[in-house]
Short mmCIF file of N, CA and C in Angstrom, two decimals:
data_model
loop_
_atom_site.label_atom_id
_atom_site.label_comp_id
_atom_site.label_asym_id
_atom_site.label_seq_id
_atom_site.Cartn_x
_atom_site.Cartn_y
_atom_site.Cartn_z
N UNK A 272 101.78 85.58 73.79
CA UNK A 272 100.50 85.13 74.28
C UNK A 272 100.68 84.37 75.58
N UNK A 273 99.68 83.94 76.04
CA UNK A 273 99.95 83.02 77.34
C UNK A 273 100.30 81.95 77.55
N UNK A 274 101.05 81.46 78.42
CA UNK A 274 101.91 79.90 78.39
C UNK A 274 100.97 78.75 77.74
N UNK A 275 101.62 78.70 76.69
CA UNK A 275 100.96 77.37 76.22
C UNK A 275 99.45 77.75 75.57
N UNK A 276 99.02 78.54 75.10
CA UNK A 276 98.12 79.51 74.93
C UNK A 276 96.42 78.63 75.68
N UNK A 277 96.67 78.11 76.65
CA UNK A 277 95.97 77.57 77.37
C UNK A 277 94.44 77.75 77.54
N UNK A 278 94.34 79.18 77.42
CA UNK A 278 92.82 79.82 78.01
C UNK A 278 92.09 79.73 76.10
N UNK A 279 92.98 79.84 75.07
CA UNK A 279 92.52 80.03 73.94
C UNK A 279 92.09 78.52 73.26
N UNK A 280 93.05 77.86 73.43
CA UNK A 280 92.94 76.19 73.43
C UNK A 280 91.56 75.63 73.99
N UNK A 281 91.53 75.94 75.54
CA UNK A 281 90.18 75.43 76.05
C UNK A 281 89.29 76.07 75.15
N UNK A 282 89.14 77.05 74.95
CA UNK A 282 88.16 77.87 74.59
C UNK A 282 87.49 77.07 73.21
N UNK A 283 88.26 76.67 72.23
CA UNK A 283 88.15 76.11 71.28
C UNK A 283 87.96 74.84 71.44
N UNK A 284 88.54 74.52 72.22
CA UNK A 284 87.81 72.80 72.36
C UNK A 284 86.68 72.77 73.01
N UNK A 285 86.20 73.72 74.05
CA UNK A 285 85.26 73.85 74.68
C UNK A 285 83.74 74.06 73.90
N UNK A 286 83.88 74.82 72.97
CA UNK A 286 83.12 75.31 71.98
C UNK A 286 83.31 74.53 70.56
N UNK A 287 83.46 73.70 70.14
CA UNK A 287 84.23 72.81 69.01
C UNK A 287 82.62 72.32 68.29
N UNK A 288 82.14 71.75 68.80
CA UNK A 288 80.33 71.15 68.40
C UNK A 288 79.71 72.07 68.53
N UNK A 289 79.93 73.35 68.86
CA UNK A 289 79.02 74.44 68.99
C UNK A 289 78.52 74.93 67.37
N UNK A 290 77.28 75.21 67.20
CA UNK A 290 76.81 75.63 65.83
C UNK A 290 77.37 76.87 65.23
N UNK A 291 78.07 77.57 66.24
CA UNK A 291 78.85 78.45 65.40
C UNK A 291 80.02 78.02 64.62
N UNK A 292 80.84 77.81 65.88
CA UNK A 292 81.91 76.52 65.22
C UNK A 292 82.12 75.75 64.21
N UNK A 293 80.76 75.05 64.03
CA UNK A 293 80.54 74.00 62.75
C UNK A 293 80.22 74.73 61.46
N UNK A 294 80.08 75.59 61.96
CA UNK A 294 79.57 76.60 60.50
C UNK A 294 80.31 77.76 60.30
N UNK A 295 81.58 77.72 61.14
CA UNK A 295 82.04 78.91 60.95
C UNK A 295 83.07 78.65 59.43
N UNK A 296 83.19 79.92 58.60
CA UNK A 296 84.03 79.66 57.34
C UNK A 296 85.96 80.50 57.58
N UNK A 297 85.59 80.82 58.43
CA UNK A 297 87.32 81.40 58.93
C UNK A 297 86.76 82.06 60.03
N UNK A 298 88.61 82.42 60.76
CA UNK A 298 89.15 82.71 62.02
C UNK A 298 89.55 83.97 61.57
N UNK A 299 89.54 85.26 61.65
CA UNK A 299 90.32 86.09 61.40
C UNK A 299 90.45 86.88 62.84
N UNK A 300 92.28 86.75 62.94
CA UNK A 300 92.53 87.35 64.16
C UNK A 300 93.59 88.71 63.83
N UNK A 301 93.29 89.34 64.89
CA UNK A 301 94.41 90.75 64.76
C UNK A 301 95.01 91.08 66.33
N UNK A 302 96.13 89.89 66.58
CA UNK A 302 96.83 90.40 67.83
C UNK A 302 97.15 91.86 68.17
N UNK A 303 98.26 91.90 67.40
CA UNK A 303 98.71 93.38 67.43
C UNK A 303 98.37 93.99 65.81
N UNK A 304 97.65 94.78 65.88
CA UNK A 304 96.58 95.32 64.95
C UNK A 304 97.48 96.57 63.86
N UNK A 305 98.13 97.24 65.08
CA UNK A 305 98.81 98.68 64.33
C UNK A 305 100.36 98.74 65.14
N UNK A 306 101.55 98.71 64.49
CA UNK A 306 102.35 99.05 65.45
C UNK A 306 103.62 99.46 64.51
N UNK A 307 103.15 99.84 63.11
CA UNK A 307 103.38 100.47 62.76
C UNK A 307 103.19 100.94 61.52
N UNK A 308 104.08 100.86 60.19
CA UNK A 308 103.25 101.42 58.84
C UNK A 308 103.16 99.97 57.66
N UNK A 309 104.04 99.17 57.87
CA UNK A 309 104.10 97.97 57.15
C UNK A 309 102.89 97.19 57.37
N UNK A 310 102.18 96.77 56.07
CA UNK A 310 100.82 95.59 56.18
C UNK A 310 101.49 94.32 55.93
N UNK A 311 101.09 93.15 56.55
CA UNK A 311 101.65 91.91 56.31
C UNK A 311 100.17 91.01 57.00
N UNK A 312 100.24 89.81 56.52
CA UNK A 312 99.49 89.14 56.70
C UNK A 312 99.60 87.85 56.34
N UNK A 313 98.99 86.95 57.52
CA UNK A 313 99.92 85.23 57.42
C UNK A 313 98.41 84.54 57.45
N UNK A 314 97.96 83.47 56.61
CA UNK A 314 96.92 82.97 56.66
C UNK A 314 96.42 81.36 55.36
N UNK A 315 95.61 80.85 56.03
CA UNK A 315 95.16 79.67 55.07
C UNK A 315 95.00 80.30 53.66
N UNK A 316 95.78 79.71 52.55
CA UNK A 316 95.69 79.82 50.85
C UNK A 316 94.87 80.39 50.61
N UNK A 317 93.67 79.67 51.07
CA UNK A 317 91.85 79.99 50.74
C UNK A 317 91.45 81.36 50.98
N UNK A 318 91.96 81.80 51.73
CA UNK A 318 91.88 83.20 52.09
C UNK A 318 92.83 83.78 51.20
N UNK A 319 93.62 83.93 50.81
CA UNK A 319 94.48 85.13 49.69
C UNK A 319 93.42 85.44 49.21
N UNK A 320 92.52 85.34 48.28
CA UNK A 320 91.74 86.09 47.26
C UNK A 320 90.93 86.77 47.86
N UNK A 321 90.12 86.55 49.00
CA UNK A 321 89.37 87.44 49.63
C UNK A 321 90.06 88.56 50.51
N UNK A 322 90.95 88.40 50.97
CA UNK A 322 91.93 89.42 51.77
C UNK A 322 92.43 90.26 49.97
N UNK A 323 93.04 89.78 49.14
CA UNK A 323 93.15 90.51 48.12
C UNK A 323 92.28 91.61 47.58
N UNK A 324 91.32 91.16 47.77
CA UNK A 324 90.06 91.95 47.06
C UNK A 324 90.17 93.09 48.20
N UNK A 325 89.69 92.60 49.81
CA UNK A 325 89.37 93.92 50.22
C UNK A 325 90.79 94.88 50.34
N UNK A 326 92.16 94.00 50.23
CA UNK A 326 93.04 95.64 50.12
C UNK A 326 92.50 96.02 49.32
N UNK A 327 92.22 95.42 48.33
CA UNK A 327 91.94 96.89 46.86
C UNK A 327 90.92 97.86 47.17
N UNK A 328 90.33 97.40 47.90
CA UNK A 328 88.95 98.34 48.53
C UNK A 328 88.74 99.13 49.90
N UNK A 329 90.44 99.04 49.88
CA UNK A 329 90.69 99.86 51.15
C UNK A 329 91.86 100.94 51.04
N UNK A 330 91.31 102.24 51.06
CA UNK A 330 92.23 103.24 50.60
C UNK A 330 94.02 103.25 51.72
N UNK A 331 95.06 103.76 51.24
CA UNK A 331 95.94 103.46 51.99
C UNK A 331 96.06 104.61 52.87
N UNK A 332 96.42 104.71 54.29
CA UNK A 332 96.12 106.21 54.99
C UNK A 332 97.09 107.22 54.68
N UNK A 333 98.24 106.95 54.15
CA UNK A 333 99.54 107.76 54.11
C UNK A 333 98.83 108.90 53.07
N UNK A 334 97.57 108.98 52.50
CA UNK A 334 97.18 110.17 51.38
C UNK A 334 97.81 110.15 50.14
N UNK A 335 98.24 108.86 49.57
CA UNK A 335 98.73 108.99 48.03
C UNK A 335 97.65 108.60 47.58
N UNK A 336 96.53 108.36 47.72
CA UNK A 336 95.63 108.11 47.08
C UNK A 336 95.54 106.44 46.32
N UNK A 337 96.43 105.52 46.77
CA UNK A 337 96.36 103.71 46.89
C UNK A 337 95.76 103.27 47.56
N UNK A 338 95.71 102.24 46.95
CA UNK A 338 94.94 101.16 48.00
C UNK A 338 96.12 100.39 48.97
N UNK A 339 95.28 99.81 50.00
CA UNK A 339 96.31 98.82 50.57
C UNK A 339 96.73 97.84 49.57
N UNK A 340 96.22 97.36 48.76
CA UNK A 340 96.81 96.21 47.78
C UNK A 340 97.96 97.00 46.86
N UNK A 341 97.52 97.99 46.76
CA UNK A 341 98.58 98.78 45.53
C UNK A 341 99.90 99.28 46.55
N UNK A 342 99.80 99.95 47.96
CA UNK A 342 100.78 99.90 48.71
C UNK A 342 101.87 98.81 49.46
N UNK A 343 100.92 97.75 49.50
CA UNK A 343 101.40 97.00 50.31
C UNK A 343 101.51 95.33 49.79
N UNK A 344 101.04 94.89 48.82
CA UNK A 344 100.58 93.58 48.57
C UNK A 344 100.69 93.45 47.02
N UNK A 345 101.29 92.17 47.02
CA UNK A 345 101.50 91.44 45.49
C UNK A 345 101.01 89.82 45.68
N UNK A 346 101.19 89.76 44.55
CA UNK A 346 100.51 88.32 44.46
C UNK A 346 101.23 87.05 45.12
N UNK A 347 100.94 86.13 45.94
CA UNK A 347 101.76 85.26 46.78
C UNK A 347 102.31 85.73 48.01
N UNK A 348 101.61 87.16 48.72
CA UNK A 348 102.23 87.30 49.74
C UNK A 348 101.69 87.10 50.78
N UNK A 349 100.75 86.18 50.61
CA UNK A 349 100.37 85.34 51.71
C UNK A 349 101.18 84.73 52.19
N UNK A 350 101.32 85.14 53.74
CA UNK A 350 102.71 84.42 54.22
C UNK A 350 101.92 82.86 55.20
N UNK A 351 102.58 81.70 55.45
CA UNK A 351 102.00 80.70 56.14
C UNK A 351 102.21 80.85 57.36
N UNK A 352 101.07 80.41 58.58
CA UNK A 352 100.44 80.67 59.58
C UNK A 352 102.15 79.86 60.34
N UNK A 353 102.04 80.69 61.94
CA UNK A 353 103.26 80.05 62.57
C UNK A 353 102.15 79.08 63.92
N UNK A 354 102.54 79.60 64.89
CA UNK A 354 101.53 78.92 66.12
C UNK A 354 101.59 80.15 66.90
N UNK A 355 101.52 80.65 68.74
CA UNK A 355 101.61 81.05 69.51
C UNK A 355 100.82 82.21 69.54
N UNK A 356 99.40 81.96 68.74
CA UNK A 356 98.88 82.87 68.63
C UNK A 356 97.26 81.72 69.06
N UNK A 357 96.28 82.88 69.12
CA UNK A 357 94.93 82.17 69.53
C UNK A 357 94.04 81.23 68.33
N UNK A 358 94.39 81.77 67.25
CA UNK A 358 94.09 80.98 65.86
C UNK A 358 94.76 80.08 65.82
N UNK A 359 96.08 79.35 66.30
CA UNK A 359 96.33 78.00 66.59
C UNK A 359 95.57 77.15 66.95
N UNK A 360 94.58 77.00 67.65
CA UNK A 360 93.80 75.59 68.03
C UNK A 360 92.49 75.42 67.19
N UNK A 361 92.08 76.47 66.53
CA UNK A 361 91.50 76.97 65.15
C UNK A 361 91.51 76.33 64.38
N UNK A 362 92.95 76.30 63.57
CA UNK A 362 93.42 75.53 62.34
C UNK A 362 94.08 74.10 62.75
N UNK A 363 94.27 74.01 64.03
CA UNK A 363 95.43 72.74 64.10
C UNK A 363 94.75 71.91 64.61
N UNK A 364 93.33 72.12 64.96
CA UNK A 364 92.89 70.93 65.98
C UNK A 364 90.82 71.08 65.38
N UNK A 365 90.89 72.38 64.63
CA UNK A 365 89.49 72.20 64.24
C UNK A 365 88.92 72.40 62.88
N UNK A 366 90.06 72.75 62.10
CA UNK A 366 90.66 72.85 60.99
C UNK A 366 89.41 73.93 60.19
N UNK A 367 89.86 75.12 61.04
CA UNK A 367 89.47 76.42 60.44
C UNK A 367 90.21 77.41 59.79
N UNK A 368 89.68 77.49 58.37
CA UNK A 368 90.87 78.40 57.64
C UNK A 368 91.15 79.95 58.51
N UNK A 369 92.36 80.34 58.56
CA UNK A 369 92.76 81.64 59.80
C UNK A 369 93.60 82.45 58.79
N UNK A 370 93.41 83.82 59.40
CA UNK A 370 93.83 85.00 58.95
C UNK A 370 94.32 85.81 59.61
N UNK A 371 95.70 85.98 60.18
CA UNK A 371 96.08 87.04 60.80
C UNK A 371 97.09 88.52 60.08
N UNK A 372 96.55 89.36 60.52
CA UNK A 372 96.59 90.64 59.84
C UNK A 372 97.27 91.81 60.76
N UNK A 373 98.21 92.63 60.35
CA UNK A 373 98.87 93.40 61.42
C UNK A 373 99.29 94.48 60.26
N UNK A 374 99.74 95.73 60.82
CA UNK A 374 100.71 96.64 60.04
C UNK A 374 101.54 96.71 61.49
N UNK A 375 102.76 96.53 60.77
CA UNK A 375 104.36 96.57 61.86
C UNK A 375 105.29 97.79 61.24
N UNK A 376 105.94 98.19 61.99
CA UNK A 376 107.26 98.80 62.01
C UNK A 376 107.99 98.61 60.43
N UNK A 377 108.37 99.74 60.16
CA UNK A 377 108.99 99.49 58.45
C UNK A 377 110.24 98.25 58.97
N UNK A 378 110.79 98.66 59.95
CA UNK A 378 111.95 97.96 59.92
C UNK A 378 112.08 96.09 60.67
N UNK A 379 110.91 96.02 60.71
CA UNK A 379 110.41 95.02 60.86
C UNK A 379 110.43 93.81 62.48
N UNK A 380 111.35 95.51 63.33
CA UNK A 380 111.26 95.21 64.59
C UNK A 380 110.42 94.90 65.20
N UNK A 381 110.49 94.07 66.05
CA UNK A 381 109.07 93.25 67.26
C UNK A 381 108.81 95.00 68.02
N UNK A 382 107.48 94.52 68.67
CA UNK A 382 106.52 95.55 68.62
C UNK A 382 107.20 95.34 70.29
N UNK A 383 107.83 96.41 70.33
CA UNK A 383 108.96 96.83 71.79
C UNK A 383 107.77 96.60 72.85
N UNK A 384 106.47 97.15 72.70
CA UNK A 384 106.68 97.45 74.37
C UNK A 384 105.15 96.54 74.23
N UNK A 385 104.80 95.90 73.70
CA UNK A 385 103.51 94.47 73.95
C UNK A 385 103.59 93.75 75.01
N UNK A 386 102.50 94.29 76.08
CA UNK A 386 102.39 93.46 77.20
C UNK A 386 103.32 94.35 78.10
N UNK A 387 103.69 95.49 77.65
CA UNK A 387 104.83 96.17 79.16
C UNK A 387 103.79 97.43 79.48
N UNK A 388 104.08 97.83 80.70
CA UNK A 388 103.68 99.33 81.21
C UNK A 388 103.49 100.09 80.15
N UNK A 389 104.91 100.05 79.35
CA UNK A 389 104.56 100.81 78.28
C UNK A 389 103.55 101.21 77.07
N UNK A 390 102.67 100.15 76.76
CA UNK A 390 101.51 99.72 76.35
C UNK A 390 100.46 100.52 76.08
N UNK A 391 100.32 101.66 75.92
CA UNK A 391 99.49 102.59 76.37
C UNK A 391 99.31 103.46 75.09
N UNK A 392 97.80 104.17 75.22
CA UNK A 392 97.14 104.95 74.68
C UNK A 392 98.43 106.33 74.46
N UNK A 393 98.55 106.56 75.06
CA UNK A 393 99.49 107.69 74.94
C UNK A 393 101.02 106.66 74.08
N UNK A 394 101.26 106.25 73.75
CA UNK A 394 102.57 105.44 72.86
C UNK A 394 101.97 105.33 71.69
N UNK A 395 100.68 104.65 71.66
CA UNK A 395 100.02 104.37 70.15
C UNK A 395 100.19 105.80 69.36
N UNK A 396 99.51 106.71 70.07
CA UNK A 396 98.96 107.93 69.71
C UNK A 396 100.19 108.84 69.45
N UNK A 397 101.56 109.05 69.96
CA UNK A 397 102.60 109.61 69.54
C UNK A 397 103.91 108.69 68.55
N UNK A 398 103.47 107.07 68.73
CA UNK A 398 104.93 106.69 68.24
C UNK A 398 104.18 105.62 67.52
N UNK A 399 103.09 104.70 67.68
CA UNK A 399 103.05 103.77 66.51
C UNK A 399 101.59 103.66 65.84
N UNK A 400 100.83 104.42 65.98
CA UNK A 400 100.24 104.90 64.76
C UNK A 400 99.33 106.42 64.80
N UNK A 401 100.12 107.55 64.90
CA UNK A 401 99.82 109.05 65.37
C UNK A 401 98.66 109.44 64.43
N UNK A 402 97.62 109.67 65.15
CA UNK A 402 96.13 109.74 64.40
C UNK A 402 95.16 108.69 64.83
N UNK A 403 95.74 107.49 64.57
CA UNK A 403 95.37 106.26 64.59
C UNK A 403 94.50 106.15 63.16
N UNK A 404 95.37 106.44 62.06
CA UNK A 404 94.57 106.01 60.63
C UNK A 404 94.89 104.53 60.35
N UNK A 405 96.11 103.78 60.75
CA UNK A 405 96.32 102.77 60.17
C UNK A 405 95.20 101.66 61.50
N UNK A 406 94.67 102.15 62.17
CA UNK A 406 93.85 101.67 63.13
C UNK A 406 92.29 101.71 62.25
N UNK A 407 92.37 102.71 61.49
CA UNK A 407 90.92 102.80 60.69
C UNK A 407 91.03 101.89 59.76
N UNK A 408 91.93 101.91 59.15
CA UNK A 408 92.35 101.11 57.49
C UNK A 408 92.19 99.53 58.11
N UNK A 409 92.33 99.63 59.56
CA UNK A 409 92.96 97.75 59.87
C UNK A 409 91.12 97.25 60.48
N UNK A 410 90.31 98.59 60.61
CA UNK A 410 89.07 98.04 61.05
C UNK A 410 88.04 97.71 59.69
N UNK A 411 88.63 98.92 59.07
CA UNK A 411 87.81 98.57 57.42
C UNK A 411 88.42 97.43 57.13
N UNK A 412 89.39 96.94 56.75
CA UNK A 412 89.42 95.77 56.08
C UNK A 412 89.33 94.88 56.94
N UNK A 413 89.13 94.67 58.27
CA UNK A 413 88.94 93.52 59.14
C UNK A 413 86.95 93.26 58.26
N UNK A 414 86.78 94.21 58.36
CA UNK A 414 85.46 94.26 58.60
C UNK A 414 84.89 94.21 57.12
N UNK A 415 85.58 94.32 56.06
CA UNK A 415 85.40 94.38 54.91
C UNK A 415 85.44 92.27 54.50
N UNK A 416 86.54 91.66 54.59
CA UNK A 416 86.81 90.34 54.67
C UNK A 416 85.91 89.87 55.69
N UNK A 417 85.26 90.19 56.77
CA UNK A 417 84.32 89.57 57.32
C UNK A 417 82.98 89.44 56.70
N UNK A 418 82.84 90.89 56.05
CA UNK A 418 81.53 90.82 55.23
C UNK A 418 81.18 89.99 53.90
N UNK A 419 82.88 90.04 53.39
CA UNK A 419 82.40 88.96 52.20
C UNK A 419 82.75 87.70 52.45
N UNK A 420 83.19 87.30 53.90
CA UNK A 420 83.11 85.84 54.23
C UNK A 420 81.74 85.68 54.54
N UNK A 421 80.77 86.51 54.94
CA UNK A 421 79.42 86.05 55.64
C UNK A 421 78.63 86.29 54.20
N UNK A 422 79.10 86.86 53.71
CA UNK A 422 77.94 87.12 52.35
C UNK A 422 78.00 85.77 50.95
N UNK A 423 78.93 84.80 51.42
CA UNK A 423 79.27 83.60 50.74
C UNK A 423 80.19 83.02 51.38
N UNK A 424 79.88 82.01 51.98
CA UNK A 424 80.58 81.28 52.70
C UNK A 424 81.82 80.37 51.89
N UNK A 425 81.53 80.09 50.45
CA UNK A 425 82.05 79.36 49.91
C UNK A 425 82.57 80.36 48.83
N UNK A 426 82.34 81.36 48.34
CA UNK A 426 83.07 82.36 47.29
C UNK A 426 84.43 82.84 47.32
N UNK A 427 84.61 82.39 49.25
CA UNK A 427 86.32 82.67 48.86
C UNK A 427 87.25 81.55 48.57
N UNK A 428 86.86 80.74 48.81
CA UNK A 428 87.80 79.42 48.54
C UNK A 428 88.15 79.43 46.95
N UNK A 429 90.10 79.34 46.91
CA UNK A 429 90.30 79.76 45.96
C UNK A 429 90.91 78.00 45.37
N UNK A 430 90.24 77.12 45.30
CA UNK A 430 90.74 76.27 44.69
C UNK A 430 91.09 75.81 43.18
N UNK A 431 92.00 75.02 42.81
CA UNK A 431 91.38 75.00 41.21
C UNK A 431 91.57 73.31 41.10
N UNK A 432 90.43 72.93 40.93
CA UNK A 432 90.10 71.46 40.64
C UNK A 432 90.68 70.75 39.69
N UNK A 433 91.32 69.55 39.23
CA UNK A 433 92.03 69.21 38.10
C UNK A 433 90.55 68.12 37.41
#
C-alpha cells in the first residue's frame, strides 16, 4: 500500500464524525481479491460467524459441487488482522470491526506482480484466476456478508456474555 498508508488514514480521520462512520457496523476490505485458488481471511472475532455463514452460501467454483466453507474453512480460521492495509485506521484509531478477504496462490506465494506493469487484465485472465470464477465467488460473498451486516447490524456479533 502507500507509504505510511497516508491517503487512507486521512481519509478516516477526515470522515470519523461522519454519520456513516458512526453507524457503520464493519469495514470489509478486499486488496487483492483473486490471485489465486486458496480462500483465507483475517478479521475482528465478531465477524467469524457472519463470514461463516455466507461461505456456506457460496458455491465453490472448482465444480465439486461445495461450498466455500466446505472447501476452504473450519472453525477458528479466522486469522487476526496485521496493519499496512486501508482497514488499519478503521480498527486502530476508530474501532471498526474489519474483514479482509482474498483467495491466494495454493502455495502461498506473495501475489508476484501487485503494483508492477505486469498487473494486467491479460495475467488475471491466463495465470491467476482463468475465467475469472474465483472473481465471481469473491463478489458473491463480499456482497453476501454485506447484506447480512445491513440487514442486522447487531446479529453478527458473536459474543457470549458470562
Amino acid at each position: 500500500e502507500e507509504y505510511g498508508l497516508l491517503g487512507s488514514t486521512a481519509w478516516w480521520e477526515k470522515h470519523a464524525d461522519s454519520p456513516l462512520l458512526r453507524r457503520a457496523a464493519a469495514y470489509l476490505n478486499v486488496d487483492t481479491g483473486v490471485s489465486g485458488t486458496r480462500f483465507h481471511a483475517s478479521g475482528t472475532p465478531s465477524l467469524g460467524r457472519v463470514l461463516a455463514e455466507a461461505l456456506g452460501a457460496v458455491p465453490e467454483p472448482d465444480g465439486s459441487g461445495r461450498s466455500l466453507a466446505e472447501a476452504h474453512w473450519s472453525e477458528g480460521q479466522l486469522m487476526t488482522l496485521g496493519s499496512g492495509s486501508d482497514y488499519t485506521a478503521a480498527i486502530d484509531h476508530l474501532g471498526i470491526p474489519c474483514l479482509d478477504m482474498a483467495f491466494s496462490p495454493e502455495s502461498g506465494a506473495p501475489y508476484g506482480v501487485y503494483h508492477s506493469t505486469f498487473d494486467s487484465f491479460e495475467w488475471m485472465d491466463s495465470e491467476g484466476d482463468p475465467g475469472f470464477v474465483r472473481h465471481v465467488a469473491m463478489a458473491r460473498l463480499w456482497g453476501l456478508v454485506a447484506l447480512r451486516l445491513a440487514g442486522d447490524s447487531f446479529a453478527f456479533i458473536n459474543a457470549h456474555l458470562a
